[in-house]
Short mmCIF file of C-alpha atoms in Angstrom, two decimals:
data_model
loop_
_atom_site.label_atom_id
_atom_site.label_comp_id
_atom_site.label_asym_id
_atom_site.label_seq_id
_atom_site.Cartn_x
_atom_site.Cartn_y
_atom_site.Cartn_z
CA UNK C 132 -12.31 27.22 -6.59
CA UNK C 133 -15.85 25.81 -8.24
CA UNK C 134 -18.90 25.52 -6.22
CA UNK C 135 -18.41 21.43 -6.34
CA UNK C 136 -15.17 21.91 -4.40
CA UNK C 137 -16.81 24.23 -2.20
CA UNK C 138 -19.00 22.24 -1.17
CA UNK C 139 -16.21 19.44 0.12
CA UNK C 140 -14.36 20.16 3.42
CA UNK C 141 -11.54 22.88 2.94
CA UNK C 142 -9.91 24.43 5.55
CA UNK C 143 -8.87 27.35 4.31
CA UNK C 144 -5.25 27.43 5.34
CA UNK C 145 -5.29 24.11 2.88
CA UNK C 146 -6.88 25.88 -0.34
CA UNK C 147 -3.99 26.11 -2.36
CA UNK C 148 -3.14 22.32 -1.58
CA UNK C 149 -6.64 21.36 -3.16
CA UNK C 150 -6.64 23.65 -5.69
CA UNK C 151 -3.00 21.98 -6.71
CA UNK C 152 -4.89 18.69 -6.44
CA UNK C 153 -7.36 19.61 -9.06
CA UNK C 154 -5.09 20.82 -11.63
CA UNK C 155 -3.18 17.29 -11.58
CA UNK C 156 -6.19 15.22 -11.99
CA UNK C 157 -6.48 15.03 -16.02
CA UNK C 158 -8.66 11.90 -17.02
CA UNK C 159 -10.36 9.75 -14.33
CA UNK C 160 -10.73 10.91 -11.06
CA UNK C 161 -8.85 10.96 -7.51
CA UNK C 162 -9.77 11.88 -3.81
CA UNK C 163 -7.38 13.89 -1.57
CA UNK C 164 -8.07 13.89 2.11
CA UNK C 165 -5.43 15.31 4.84
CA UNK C 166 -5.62 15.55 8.34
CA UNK C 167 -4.09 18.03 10.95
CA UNK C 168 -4.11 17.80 14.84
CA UNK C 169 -6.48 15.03 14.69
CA UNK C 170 -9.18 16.61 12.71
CA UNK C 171 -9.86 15.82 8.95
CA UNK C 172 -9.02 19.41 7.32
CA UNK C 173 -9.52 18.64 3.15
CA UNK C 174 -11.94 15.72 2.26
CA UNK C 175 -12.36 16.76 -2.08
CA UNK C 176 -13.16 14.53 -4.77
CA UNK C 177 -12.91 15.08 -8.68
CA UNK C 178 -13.67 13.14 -11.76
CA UNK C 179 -15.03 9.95 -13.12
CA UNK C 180 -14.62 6.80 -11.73
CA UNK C 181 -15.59 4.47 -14.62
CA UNK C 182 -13.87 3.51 -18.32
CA UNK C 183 -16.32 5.31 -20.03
CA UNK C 184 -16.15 8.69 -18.00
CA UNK C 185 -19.94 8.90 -17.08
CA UNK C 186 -20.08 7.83 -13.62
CA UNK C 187 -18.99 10.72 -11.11
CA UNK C 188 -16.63 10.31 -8.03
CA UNK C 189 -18.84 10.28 -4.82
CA UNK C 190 -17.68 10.87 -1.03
CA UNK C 191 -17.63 7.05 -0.84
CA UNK C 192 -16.21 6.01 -3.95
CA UNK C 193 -13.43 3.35 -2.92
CA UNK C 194 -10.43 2.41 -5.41
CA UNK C 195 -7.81 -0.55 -5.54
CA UNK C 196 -4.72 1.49 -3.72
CA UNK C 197 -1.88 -1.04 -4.87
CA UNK C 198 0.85 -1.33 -2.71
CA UNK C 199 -0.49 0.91 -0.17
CA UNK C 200 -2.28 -1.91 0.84
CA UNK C 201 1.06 -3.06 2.59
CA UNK C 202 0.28 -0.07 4.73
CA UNK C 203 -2.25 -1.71 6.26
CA UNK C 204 -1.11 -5.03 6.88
CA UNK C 205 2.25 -3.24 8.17
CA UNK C 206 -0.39 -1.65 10.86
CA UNK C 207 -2.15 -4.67 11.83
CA UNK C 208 1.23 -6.35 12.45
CA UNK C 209 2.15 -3.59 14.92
CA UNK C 210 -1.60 -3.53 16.56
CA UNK C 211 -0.66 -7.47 17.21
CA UNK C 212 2.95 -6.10 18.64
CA UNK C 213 1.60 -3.98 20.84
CA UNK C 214 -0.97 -6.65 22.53
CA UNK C 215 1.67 -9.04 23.02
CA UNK C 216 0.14 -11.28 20.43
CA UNK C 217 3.03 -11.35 17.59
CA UNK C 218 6.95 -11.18 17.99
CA UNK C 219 9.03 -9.56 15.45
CA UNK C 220 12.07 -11.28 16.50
CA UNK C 221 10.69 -14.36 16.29
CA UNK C 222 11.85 -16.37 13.42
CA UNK C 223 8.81 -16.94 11.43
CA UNK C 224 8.55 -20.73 11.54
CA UNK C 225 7.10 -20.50 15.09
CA UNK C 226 3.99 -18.87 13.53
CA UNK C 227 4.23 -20.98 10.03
CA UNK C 228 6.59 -24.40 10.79
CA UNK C 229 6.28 -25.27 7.27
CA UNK C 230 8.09 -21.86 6.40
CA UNK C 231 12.24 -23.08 5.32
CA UNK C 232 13.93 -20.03 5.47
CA UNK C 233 15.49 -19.15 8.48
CA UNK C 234 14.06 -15.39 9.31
CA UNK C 235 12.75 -13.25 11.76
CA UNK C 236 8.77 -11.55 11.08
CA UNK C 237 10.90 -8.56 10.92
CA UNK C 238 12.80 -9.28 8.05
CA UNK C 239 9.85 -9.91 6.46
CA UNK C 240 8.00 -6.82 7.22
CA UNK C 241 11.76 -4.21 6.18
CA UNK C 242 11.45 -6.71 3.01
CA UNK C 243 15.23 -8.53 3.90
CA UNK C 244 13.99 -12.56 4.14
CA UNK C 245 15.14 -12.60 0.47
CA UNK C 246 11.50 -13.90 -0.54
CA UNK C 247 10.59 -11.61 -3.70
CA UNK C 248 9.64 -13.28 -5.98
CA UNK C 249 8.57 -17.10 -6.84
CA UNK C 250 11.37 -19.04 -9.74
CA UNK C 251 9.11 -21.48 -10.72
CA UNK C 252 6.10 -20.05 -13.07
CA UNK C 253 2.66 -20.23 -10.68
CA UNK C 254 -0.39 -21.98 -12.74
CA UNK C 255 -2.78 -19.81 -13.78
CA UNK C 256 -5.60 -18.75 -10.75
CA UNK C 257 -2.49 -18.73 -8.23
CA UNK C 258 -3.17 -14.87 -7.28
CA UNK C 259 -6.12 -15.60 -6.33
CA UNK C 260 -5.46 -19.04 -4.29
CA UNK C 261 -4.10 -17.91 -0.53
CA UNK C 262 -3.09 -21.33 0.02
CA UNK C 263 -1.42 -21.98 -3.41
CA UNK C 264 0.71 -18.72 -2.30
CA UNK C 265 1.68 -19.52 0.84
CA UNK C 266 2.23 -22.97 0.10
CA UNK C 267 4.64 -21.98 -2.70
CA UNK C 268 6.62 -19.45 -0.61
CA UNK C 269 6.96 -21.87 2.72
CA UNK C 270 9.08 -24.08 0.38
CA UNK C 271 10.95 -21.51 -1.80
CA UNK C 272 14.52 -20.99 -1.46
CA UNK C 273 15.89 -17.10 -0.77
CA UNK C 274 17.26 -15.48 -3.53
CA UNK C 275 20.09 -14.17 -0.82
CA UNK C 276 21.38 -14.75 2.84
CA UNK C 277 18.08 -13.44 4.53
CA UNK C 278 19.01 -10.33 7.08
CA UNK C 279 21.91 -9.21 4.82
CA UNK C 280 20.64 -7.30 2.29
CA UNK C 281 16.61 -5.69 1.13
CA UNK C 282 14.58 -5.97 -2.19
CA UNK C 283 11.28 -5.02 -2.54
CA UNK C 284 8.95 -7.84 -2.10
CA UNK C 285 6.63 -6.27 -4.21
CA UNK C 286 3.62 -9.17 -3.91
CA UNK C 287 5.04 -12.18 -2.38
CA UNK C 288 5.15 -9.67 1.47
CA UNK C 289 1.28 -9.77 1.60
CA UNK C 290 0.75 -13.36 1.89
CA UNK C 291 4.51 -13.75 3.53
CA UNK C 292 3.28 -11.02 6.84
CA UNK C 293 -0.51 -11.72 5.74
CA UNK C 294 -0.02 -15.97 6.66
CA UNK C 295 2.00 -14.61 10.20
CA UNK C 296 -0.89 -13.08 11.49
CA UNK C 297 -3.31 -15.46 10.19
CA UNK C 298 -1.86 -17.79 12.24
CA UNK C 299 -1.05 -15.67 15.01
CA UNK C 300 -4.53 -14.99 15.57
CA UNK C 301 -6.63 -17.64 13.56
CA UNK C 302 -8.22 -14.79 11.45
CA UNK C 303 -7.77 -13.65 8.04
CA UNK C 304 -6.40 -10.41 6.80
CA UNK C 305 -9.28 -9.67 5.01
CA UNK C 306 -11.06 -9.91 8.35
CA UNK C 307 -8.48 -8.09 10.46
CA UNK C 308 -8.55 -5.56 8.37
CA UNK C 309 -11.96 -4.95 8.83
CA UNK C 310 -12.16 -5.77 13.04
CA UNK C 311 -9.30 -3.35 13.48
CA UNK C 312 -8.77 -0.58 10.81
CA UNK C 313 -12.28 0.17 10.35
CA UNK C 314 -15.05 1.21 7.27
CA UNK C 315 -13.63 1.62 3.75
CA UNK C 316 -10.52 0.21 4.52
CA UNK C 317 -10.30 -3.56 2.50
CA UNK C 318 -8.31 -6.39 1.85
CA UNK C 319 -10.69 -8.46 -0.50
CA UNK C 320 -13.01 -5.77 -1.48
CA UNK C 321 -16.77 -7.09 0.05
CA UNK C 322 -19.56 -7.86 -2.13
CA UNK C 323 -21.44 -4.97 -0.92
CA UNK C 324 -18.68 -2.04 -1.40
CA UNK C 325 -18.70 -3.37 -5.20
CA UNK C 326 -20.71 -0.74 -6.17
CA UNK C 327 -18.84 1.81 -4.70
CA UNK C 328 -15.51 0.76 -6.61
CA UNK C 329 -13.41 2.78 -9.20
CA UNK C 330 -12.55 1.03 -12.06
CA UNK C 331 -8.75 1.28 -12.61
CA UNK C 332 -8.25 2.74 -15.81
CA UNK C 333 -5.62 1.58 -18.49
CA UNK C 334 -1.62 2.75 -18.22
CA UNK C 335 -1.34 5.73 -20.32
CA UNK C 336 1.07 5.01 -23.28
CA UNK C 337 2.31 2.10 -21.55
CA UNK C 338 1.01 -1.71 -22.55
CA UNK C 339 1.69 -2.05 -18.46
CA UNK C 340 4.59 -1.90 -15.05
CA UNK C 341 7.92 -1.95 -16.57
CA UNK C 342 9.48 -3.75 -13.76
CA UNK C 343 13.15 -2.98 -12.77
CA UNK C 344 16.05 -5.18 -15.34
CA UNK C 345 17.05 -8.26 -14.09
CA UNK C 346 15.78 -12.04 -13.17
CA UNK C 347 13.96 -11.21 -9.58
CA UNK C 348 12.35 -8.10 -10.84
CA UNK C 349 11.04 -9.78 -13.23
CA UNK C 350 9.68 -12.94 -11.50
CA UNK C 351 8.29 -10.47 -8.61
CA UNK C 352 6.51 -8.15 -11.23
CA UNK C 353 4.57 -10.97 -13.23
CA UNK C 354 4.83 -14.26 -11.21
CA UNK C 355 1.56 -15.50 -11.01
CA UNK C 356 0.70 -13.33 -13.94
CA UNK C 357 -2.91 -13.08 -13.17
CA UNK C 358 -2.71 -9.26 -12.41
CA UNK C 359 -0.98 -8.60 -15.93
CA UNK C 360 -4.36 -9.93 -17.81
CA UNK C 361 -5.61 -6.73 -19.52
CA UNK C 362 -8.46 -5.94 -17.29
CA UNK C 363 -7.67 -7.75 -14.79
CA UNK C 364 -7.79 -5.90 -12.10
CA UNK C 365 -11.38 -4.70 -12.37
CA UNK C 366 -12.83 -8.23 -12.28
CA UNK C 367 -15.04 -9.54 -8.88
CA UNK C 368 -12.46 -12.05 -9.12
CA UNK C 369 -9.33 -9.71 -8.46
CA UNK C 370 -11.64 -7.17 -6.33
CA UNK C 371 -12.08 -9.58 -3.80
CA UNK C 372 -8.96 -11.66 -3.45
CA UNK C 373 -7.21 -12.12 -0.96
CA UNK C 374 -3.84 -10.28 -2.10
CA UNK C 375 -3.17 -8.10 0.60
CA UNK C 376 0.23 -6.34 -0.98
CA UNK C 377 -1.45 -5.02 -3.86
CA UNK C 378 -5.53 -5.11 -4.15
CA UNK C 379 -6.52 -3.17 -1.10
CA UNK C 380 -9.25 -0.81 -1.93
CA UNK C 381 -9.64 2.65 0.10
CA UNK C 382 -10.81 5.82 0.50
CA UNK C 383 -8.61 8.66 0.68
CA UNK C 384 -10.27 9.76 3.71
CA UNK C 385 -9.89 6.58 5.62
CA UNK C 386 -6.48 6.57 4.52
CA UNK C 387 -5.95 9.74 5.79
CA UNK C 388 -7.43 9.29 9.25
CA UNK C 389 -5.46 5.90 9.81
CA UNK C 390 -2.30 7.34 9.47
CA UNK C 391 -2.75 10.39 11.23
CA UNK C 392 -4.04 8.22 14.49
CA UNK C 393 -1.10 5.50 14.09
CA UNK C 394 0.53 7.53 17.60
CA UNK C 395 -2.76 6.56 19.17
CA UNK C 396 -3.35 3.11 17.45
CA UNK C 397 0.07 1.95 18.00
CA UNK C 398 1.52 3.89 20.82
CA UNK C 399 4.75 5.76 20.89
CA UNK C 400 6.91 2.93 21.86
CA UNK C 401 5.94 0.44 18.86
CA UNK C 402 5.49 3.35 16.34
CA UNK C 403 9.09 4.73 17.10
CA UNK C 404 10.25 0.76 16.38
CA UNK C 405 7.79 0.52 13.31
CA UNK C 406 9.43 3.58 11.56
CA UNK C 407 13.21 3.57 12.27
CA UNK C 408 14.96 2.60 9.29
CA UNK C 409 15.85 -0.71 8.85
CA UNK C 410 16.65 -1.38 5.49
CA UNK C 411 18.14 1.54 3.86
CA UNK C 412 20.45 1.13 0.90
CA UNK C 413 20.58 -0.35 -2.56
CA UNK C 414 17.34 -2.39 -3.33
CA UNK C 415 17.87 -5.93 -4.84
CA UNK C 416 14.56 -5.73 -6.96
CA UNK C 417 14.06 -1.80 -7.67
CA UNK C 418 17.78 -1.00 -7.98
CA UNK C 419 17.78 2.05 -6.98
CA UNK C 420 17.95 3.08 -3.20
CA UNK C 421 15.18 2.29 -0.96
CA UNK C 422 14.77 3.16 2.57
CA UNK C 423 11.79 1.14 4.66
CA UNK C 424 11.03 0.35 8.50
CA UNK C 425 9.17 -2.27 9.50
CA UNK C 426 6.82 -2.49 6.88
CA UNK C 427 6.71 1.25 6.37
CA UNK C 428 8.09 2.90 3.24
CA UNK C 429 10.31 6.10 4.10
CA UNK C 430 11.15 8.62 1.55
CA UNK C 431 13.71 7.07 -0.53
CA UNK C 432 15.28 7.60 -4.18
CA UNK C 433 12.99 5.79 -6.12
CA UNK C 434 9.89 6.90 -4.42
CA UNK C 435 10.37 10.03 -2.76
CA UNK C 436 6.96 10.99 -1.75
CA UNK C 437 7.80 13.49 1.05
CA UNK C 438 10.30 15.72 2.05
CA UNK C 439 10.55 14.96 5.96
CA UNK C 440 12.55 12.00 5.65
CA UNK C 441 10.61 11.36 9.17
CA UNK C 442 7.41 10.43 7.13
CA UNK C 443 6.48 6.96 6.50
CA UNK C 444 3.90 5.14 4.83
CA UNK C 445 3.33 3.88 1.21
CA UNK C 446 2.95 4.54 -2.56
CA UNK C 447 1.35 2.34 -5.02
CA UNK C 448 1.26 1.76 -8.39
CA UNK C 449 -0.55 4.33 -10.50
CA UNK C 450 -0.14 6.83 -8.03
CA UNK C 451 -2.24 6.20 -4.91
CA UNK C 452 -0.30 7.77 -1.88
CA UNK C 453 -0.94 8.02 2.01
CA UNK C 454 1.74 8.87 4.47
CA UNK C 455 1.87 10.46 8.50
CA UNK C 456 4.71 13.35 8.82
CA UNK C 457 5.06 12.99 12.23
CA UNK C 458 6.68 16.11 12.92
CA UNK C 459 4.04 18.22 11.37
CA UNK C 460 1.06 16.25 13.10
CA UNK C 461 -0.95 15.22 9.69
CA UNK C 462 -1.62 12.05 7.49
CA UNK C 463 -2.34 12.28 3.81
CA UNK C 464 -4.42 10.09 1.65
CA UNK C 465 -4.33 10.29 -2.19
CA UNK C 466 -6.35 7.58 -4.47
CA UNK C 467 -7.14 7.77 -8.08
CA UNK C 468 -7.73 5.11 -10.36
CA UNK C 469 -5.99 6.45 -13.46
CA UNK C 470 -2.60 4.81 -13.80
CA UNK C 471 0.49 6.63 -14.90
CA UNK C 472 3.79 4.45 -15.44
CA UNK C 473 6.60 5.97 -13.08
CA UNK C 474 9.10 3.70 -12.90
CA UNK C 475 11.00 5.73 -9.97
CA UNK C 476 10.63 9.10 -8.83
CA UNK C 477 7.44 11.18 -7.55
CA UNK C 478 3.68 10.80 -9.53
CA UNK C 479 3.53 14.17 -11.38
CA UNK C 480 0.42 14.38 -9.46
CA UNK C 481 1.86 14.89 -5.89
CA UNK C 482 4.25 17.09 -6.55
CA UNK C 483 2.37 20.05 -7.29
CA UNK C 484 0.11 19.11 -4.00
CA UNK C 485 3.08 18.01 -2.01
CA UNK C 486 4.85 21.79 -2.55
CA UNK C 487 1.45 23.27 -1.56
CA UNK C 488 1.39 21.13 1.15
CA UNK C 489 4.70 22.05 3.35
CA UNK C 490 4.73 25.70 2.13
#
């Protein structure tokens, strides 16, 4: 192990798992951070975190985390559960009375309201307009019988949960995030934490996502299309959105910690209910078999990111990772801001960790 690695927290019972981590980096950088019993037991760091490879990844480097962003808003709608402030089985036009389909908040959060993806092509800007979203989706028709079947909502569920707890508490989700999570976990990346950011480097060999065949797959992968604009991503504009099911920005040590205190944070009771599977089955977007709770990913076919089928949390695109196994007490964060096209199965990049890991 080099001197820089020595340097970061190791426990030593976890050296092989970082040394695994190092080996899988390549071009960019990434952060691993795991805890165990409570206590944060590998915080390392490797790599670049800007296009030109100059700028070194620091402790506090933060990086867009895709769709493990829906982590998060999956936890604040279980903090609101457990304070008696938000109903799952509540259809979800007694938060949002201009929502049409007939569903429960919990349909939306095990991705079964049948809300994907927008038919109608969203004007340019519409990513980045809350109220355009929301607006749009409150009036859409499902693209099946909600409560019968899952697909992936792969965008549309962070405005979809995102405008139920804005209106079950009159705050924002970029706000909520902050009041209740904690530091250098964002929805809407602050003006300050700029600085700090990772700039998401290109899809290597790939011109971008190859979403899943098929008409919703394709309207949920690049409906608005604002995302898909080469570069996109790294703007202020996209940093600080409000689009809470793909551009939350992380650490992998915050990442870690908040999974591995969800027992605390959310109790027994509503954690049990948060991670049962609900939807479990072939996926209407993904088409392959997906397994979720309420919100939470399990390990499933197309993204089988541990081997407890027990763990939940999420992946996201390009290969940012964090996940609790509750059985062996720890939560995992993994961020990195080089993007690898894996259209299903595990990143490369976890597996080698991963094996490390549960040996």
């Amino acid at each position: 192990m080099s001197e820089e690695v020595a340097r970061m927290l190791c426990d030593p019972a976890f050296r092989p798992v970082v040394e695994a981590f190092r080996e899988g980096i390549g071009a960019g950088g990434a952060a691993l951070a795991i805890t165990a019993g409570g206590r944060i037991v590998v915080d390392v760091w490797h790599g670049t975190r800007d296009e030109a490879g100059t700028l070194p990844w620091e402790r506090d480097t933060v990086v867009n985390v895709f769709s493990v962003s829906k982590s998060l808003v999956t936890t604040l709608a279980h903090v609101l559960v457990r304070r008696g402030l938000l109903d799952l089985d509540a259809p979800v036009s007694a938060y949002w009375p201009a929502f049409r389909t007939r569903t429960t908040v919990a349909d939306l959060l095990a991705h079964r309201a049948g809300l994907p993806a927008l038919r109608d092509p969203m004007p340019e800007g519409s990513a980045y307009d809350w109220d355009a979203m929301t607006a749009a989706l409150a009036a859409e028709p499902p693209w099946w019988e909600p409560g019968t079947r899952h697909g992936y909502h792969a965008v549309t569920f962070g405005w979809l949960v995102g405008e139920v707890l804005r209106r079950a508490t009159g705050t924002s989700v970029r706000d909520l995030v902050t009041a209740e999570l904690g530091p250098d976990l964002h929805i809407g990346l602050p003006a300050h934490a700029e600085r700090r950011a990772a700039s998401v480097l290109p899809p290597e060999g790939s011109a971008g996502v190859a979403p899943a065949p098929g008409p919703v797959a394709l309207r949920a992968f690049t409906n608005p299309a604002d995302l898909l604009v080469p570069g996109a991503i790294n703007t202020p504009a996209a940093r600080r959105a409000q689009i809470p099911a793909v551009n939350g920005h992380a650490t992998a040590r915050a990442l870690a910690a908040l999974h591995g205190g969800l027992a605390d944070l959310l109790g027994s009771d509503v954690l049990a209910r948060a991670t049962a599977p609900r939807s479990d089955g072939p996926d209407e977007v993904l088409g392959g078999r997906t397994r979720f709770g309420l919100g939470y990913m399990l390990p499933n076919e197309v993204r089988p990111f541990a081997p407890n089928p027990r763990a939940f949390g999420h992946t996201g695109a390009g290969g940012s990772l964090a996940f609790a196994d509750p059985d062996l007490g720890i939560g995992l964060g993994y961020v990195t801001n080089r993007v690898l096209i894996s259209p299903a199965g595990p990143d490369p990049r976890w597996t080698p960790l991963l094996e490390a890991l549960y040996r």
